[in-house]
mmCIF file of C-alpha atoms in Angstrom:
data_model
loop_
_atom_site.group_PDB
_atom_site.id
_atom_site.type_symbol
_atom_site.label_atom_id
_atom_site.label_comp_id
_atom_site.label_asym_id
_atom_site.label_seq_id
_atom_site.Cartn_x
_atom_site.Cartn_y
_atom_site.Cartn_z
ATOM 1 C CA MET A 1 2.283 -15.620 -6.314
ATOM 2 C CA LYS A 2 -1.181 -14.095 -5.872
ATOM 3 C CA LEU A 3 -1.247 -11.380 -3.241
ATOM 4 C CA HIS A 4 -4.087 -10.897 -0.810
ATOM 5 C CA ALA A 5 -5.208 -7.441 0.322
ATOM 6 C CA SER A 6 -3.135 -7.757 3.500
ATOM 7 C CA GLY A 7 0.020 -8.440 1.482
ATOM 8 C CA GLU A 8 -0.688 -5.420 -0.704
ATOM 9 C CA ASP A 9 -1.197 -3.350 2.453
ATOM 10 C CA TYR A 10 2.183 -4.423 3.829
ATOM 11 C CA LEU A 11 3.907 -3.491 0.566
ATOM 12 C CA LYS A 12 2.137 -0.114 0.527
ATOM 13 C CA ILE A 13 3.143 0.559 4.134
ATOM 14 C CA ILE A 14 6.765 -0.386 3.453
ATOM 15 C CA LEU A 15 6.762 2.073 0.539
ATOM 16 C CA VAL A 16 5.250 4.843 2.688
ATOM 17 C CA LEU A 17 7.686 4.200 5.548
ATOM 18 C CA GLN A 18 10.664 4.107 3.168
ATOM 19 C CA LYS A 19 9.664 7.551 1.889
ATOM 20 C CA LYS A 20 9.272 8.777 5.462
ATOM 21 C CA LEU A 21 12.153 7.035 7.266
ATOM 22 C CA GLY A 22 14.529 5.997 4.500
ATOM 23 C CA MET A 23 15.151 2.506 5.873
ATOM 24 C CA VAL A 24 12.462 0.183 7.250
ATOM 25 C CA ARG A 25 12.574 -2.744 9.662
ATOM 26 C CA SER A 26 9.779 -5.060 10.739
ATOM 27 C CA VAL A 27 9.467 -3.228 14.057
ATOM 28 C CA ASP A 28 8.698 0.019 12.188
ATOM 29 C CA ILE A 29 5.846 -1.703 10.376
ATOM 30 C CA ALA A 30 4.515 -3.213 13.618
ATOM 31 C CA ARG A 31 4.448 0.221 15.258
ATOM 32 C CA TYR A 32 2.846 1.903 12.250
ATOM 33 C CA MET A 33 0.154 -0.747 11.846
ATOM 34 C CA GLU A 34 -0.264 -1.329 15.584
ATOM 35 C CA VAL A 35 0.112 -5.086 15.171
ATOM 36 C CA SER A 36 2.425 -7.608 16.818
ATOM 37 C CA LYS A 37 5.958 -8.099 15.569
ATOM 38 C CA PRO A 38 5.316 -11.846 14.984
ATOM 39 C CA SER A 39 2.430 -10.915 12.652
ATOM 40 C CA VAL A 40 4.743 -8.643 10.688
ATOM 41 C CA CYS A 41 7.494 -11.271 10.613
ATOM 42 C CA HIS A 42 5.067 -13.823 9.160
ATOM 43 C CA ALA A 43 3.890 -11.366 6.486
ATOM 44 C CA VAL A 44 7.466 -10.338 5.669
ATOM 45 C CA ALA A 45 8.503 -13.986 5.267
ATOM 46 C CA THR A 46 5.577 -14.620 2.923
ATOM 47 C CA LEU A 47 6.360 -11.513 0.854
ATOM 48 C CA ARG A 48 10.061 -12.387 0.762
ATOM 49 C CA ASP A 49 9.276 -15.936 -0.394
ATOM 50 C CA GLY A 50 7.012 -14.468 -3.087
ATOM 51 C CA GLY A 51 9.814 -12.253 -4.398
ATOM 52 C CA PHE A 52 8.228 -8.957 -3.349
ATOM 53 C CA LEU A 53 10.916 -7.874 -0.898
ATOM 54 C CA THR A 54 14.325 -8.722 0.469
ATOM 55 C CA MET A 55 15.918 -8.309 3.878
ATOM 56 C CA ASP A 56 19.562 -7.351 4.269
ATOM 57 C CA GLU A 57 22.009 -8.476 6.973
ATOM 58 C CA ASP A 58 20.931 -5.552 9.190
ATOM 59 C CA HIS A 59 17.275 -6.655 8.884
ATOM 60 C CA PHE A 60 16.267 -3.677 6.753
ATOM 61 C CA LEU A 61 13.518 -4.411 4.243
ATOM 62 C CA HIS A 62 13.858 -3.541 0.559
ATOM 63 C CA LEU A 63 11.127 -3.797 -2.053
ATOM 64 C CA THR A 64 12.073 -5.703 -5.183
ATOM 65 C CA ASP A 65 11.097 -4.225 -8.545
ATOM 66 C CA VAL A 66 7.929 -6.342 -8.504
ATOM 67 C CA GLY A 67 7.179 -5.379 -4.897
ATOM 68 C CA ARG A 68 7.692 -1.689 -5.624
ATOM 69 C CA GLU A 69 5.421 -1.891 -8.670
ATOM 70 C CA VAL A 70 2.603 -3.423 -6.604
ATOM 71 C CA ALA A 71 3.163 -0.985 -3.721
ATOM 72 C CA GLU A 72 3.096 2.073 -5.988
ATOM 73 C CA LYS A 73 -0.040 0.834 -7.756
ATOM 74 C CA ILE A 74 -1.894 0.310 -4.474
ATOM 75 C CA TYR A 75 -0.600 3.589 -3.015
ATOM 76 C CA GLU A 76 -1.734 5.521 -6.098
ATOM 77 C CA ARG A 77 -5.206 4.018 -5.810
ATOM 78 C CA HIS A 78 -5.332 4.711 -2.077
ATOM 79 C CA CYS A 79 -4.421 8.378 -2.543
ATOM 80 C CA PHE A 80 -6.834 8.807 -5.450
ATOM 81 C CA PHE A 81 -9.839 7.353 -3.653
ATOM 82 C CA THR A 82 -9.064 9.119 -0.382
ATOM 83 C CA GLU A 83 -8.872 12.470 -2.197
ATOM 84 C CA GLN A 84 -12.017 11.831 -4.251
ATOM 85 C CA LEU A 85 -14.057 10.783 -1.232
ATOM 86 C CA ILE A 86 -12.917 13.755 0.847
ATOM 87 C CA ALA A 87 -13.703 16.088 -2.072
ATOM 88 C CA ALA A 88 -17.199 14.554 -2.167
ATOM 89 C CA GLY A 89 -17.672 15.498 1.485
ATOM 90 C CA VAL A 90 -16.881 12.189 3.182
ATOM 91 C CA ASP A 91 -15.291 12.432 6.635
ATOM 92 C CA PRO A 92 -11.490 12.010 6.214
ATOM 93 C CA ARG A 93 -11.304 8.971 8.533
ATOM 94 C CA THR A 94 -14.147 7.262 6.704
ATOM 95 C CA ALA A 95 -12.610 8.203 3.341
ATOM 96 C CA GLU A 96 -9.275 6.692 4.402
ATOM 97 C CA ALA A 97 -10.911 3.442 5.557
ATOM 98 C CA ASP A 98 -13.088 3.155 2.450
ATOM 99 C CA ALA A 99 -10.145 3.895 0.138
ATOM 100 C CA CYS A 100 -8.218 1.097 1.827
ATOM 101 C CA ARG A 101 -10.956 -1.356 0.857
ATOM 102 C CA ILE A 102 -11.627 -0.018 -2.652
ATOM 103 C CA GLU A 103 -7.939 0.020 -3.658
ATOM 104 C CA HIS A 104 -7.790 -3.786 -3.540
ATOM 105 C CA ILE A 105 -10.938 -4.709 -5.427
ATOM 106 C CA ILE A 106 -11.233 -2.270 -8.317
ATOM 107 C CA SER A 107 -10.061 -3.512 -11.712
ATOM 108 C CA ASP A 108 -7.249 -1.785 -13.584
ATOM 109 C CA GLU A 109 -9.703 -0.819 -16.329
ATOM 110 C CA SER A 110 -12.202 0.785 -13.949
ATOM 111 C CA PHE A 111 -9.480 2.636 -12.057
ATOM 112 C CA ASP A 112 -7.941 3.979 -15.262
ATOM 113 C CA ARG A 113 -11.353 5.236 -16.488
ATOM 114 C CA LEU A 114 -12.093 6.911 -13.146
ATOM 115 C CA LYS A 115 -8.682 8.620 -13.203
ATOM 116 C CA GLU A 116 -9.321 9.853 -16.747
ATOM 117 C CA ALA A 117 -12.788 11.126 -15.809
ATOM 118 C CA ALA A 118 -11.426 12.928 -12.752
ATOM 119 C CA ALA A 119 -8.660 14.521 -14.832
ATOM 120 C CA GLN A 120 -11.184 15.709 -17.441
ATOM 121 C CA GLU A 121 -13.360 17.249 -14.724
ATOM 122 C CA GLN A 122 -10.411 19.323 -13.531
ATOM 123 C CA GLU A 123 -9.697 20.734 -17.002
#
Protein backbone atom coordinates (compact mmCIF):
# COMPACT_ATOMS: atom_id res chain seq x y z
CA MET A 1 0.00 0.00 0.00
CA LYS A 2 1.34 3.43 -0.99
CA LEU A 3 1.26 5.90 1.87
CA HIS A 4 0.35 9.54 1.46
CA ALA A 5 2.04 12.28 3.48
CA SER A 6 -0.86 12.30 5.96
CA GLY A 7 -0.44 8.57 6.62
CA GLU A 8 3.29 9.06 7.18
CA ASP A 9 2.48 11.91 9.57
CA TYR A 10 0.14 9.69 11.59
CA LEU A 11 2.80 6.98 11.85
CA LYS A 12 5.41 9.55 12.91
CA ILE A 13 3.06 10.98 15.55
CA ILE A 14 2.25 7.52 16.91
CA LEU A 15 6.00 6.87 17.23
CA VAL A 16 6.57 10.20 19.01
CA LEU A 17 3.62 9.65 21.36
CA GLN A 18 4.73 6.09 22.13
CA LYS A 19 8.13 7.44 23.18
CA LYS A 20 6.44 10.11 25.28
CA LEU A 21 3.44 8.25 26.74
CA GLY A 22 4.31 4.58 26.36
CA MET A 23 0.88 3.55 25.09
CA VAL A 24 -1.17 5.46 22.50
CA ARG A 25 -4.88 5.58 21.73
CA SER A 26 -6.68 7.41 18.95
CA VAL A 27 -7.80 10.11 21.38
CA ASP A 28 -4.15 10.90 22.18
CA ILE A 29 -3.46 11.44 18.49
CA ALA A 30 -6.56 13.63 18.10
CA ARG A 31 -5.44 15.84 20.99
CA TYR A 32 -1.85 16.06 19.76
CA MET A 33 -2.83 16.90 16.19
CA GLU A 34 -5.84 19.00 17.17
CA VAL A 35 -8.11 17.10 14.80
CA SER A 36 -11.41 15.29 15.34
CA LYS A 37 -11.49 11.77 16.69
CA PRO A 38 -13.44 10.54 13.61
CA SER A 39 -10.60 11.82 11.39
CA VAL A 40 -8.10 9.86 13.45
CA CYS A 41 -10.30 6.76 13.44
CA HIS A 42 -10.50 6.87 9.64
CA ALA A 43 -6.72 7.24 9.33
CA VAL A 44 -6.10 4.48 11.88
CA ALA A 45 -8.43 2.12 9.99
CA THR A 46 -6.62 2.84 6.73
CA LEU A 47 -3.20 2.29 8.33
CA ARG A 48 -4.40 -0.89 10.04
CA ASP A 49 -5.78 -2.23 6.75
CA GLY A 50 -2.44 -1.42 5.11
CA GLY A 51 -0.54 -3.42 7.73
CA PHE A 52 1.19 -0.43 9.32
CA LEU A 53 -0.36 -0.75 12.77
CA THR A 54 -2.54 -2.91 14.96
CA MET A 55 -5.02 -2.13 17.70
CA ASP A 56 -5.34 -4.32 20.78
CA GLU A 57 -8.50 -5.14 22.76
CA ASP A 58 -7.96 -2.05 24.94
CA HIS A 59 -7.79 0.15 21.80
CA PHE A 60 -4.08 0.87 22.17
CA LEU A 61 -2.25 1.33 18.88
CA HIS A 62 0.93 -0.58 18.05
CA LEU A 63 3.15 -0.01 15.04
CA THR A 64 3.97 -3.11 13.04
CA ASP A 65 7.57 -3.63 11.92
CA VAL A 66 6.71 -2.00 8.58
CA GLY A 67 4.89 0.87 10.31
CA ARG A 68 7.78 1.46 12.70
CA GLU A 69 10.26 1.47 9.82
CA VAL A 70 8.27 4.14 7.96
CA ALA A 71 7.71 6.17 11.14
CA GLU A 72 11.39 6.14 12.09
CA LYS A 73 12.43 7.11 8.56
CA ILE A 74 10.05 10.08 8.48
CA TYR A 75 10.94 11.10 12.05
CA GLU A 76 14.66 11.03 11.25
CA ARG A 77 14.10 13.25 8.23
CA HIS A 78 11.89 15.61 10.22
CA CYS A 79 14.49 16.03 12.96
CA PHE A 80 17.33 16.46 10.46
CA PHE A 81 15.62 19.16 8.42
CA THR A 82 14.29 20.98 11.47
CA GLU A 83 17.79 21.11 12.97
CA GLN A 84 19.43 22.15 9.69
CA LEU A 85 16.93 24.93 9.05
CA ILE A 86 17.20 26.29 12.59
CA ALA A 87 21.01 26.18 12.33
CA ALA A 88 20.70 28.21 9.11
CA GLY A 89 18.78 30.88 11.01
CA VAL A 90 15.20 29.96 10.11
CA ASP A 91 12.57 30.70 12.76
CA PRO A 92 11.89 27.44 14.69
CA ARG A 93 8.16 27.41 13.85
CA THR A 94 8.87 27.94 10.17
CA ALA A 95 11.64 25.33 10.28
CA GLU A 96 9.25 22.81 11.85
CA ALA A 97 6.56 23.46 9.23
CA ASP A 98 9.01 23.33 6.32
CA ALA A 99 10.63 20.14 7.64
CA CYS A 100 7.19 18.54 7.77
CA ARG A 101 6.77 19.18 4.05
CA ILE A 102 10.32 18.30 2.97
CA GLU A 103 10.39 14.99 4.86
CA HIS A 104 7.74 13.52 2.55
CA ILE A 105 9.07 14.55 -0.84
CA ILE A 106 12.84 14.13 -0.71
CA SER A 107 14.25 10.95 -2.25
CA ASP A 108 16.23 8.46 -0.19
CA GLU A 109 19.31 9.21 -2.30
CA SER A 110 19.12 12.97 -1.79
CA PHE A 111 18.48 12.62 1.94
CA ASP A 112 21.41 10.23 2.37
CA ARG A 113 23.76 12.62 0.52
CA LEU A 114 22.60 15.60 2.59
CA LYS A 115 23.15 13.63 5.81
CA GLU A 116 26.65 12.67 4.66
CA ALA A 117 27.46 16.27 3.72
CA ALA A 118 26.20 17.55 7.07
CA ALA A 119 28.25 14.93 8.93
CA GLN A 120 31.40 15.88 6.98
CA GLU A 121 30.86 19.56 7.79
CA GLN A 122 30.83 18.74 11.50
CA GLU A 123 34.15 16.86 11.35
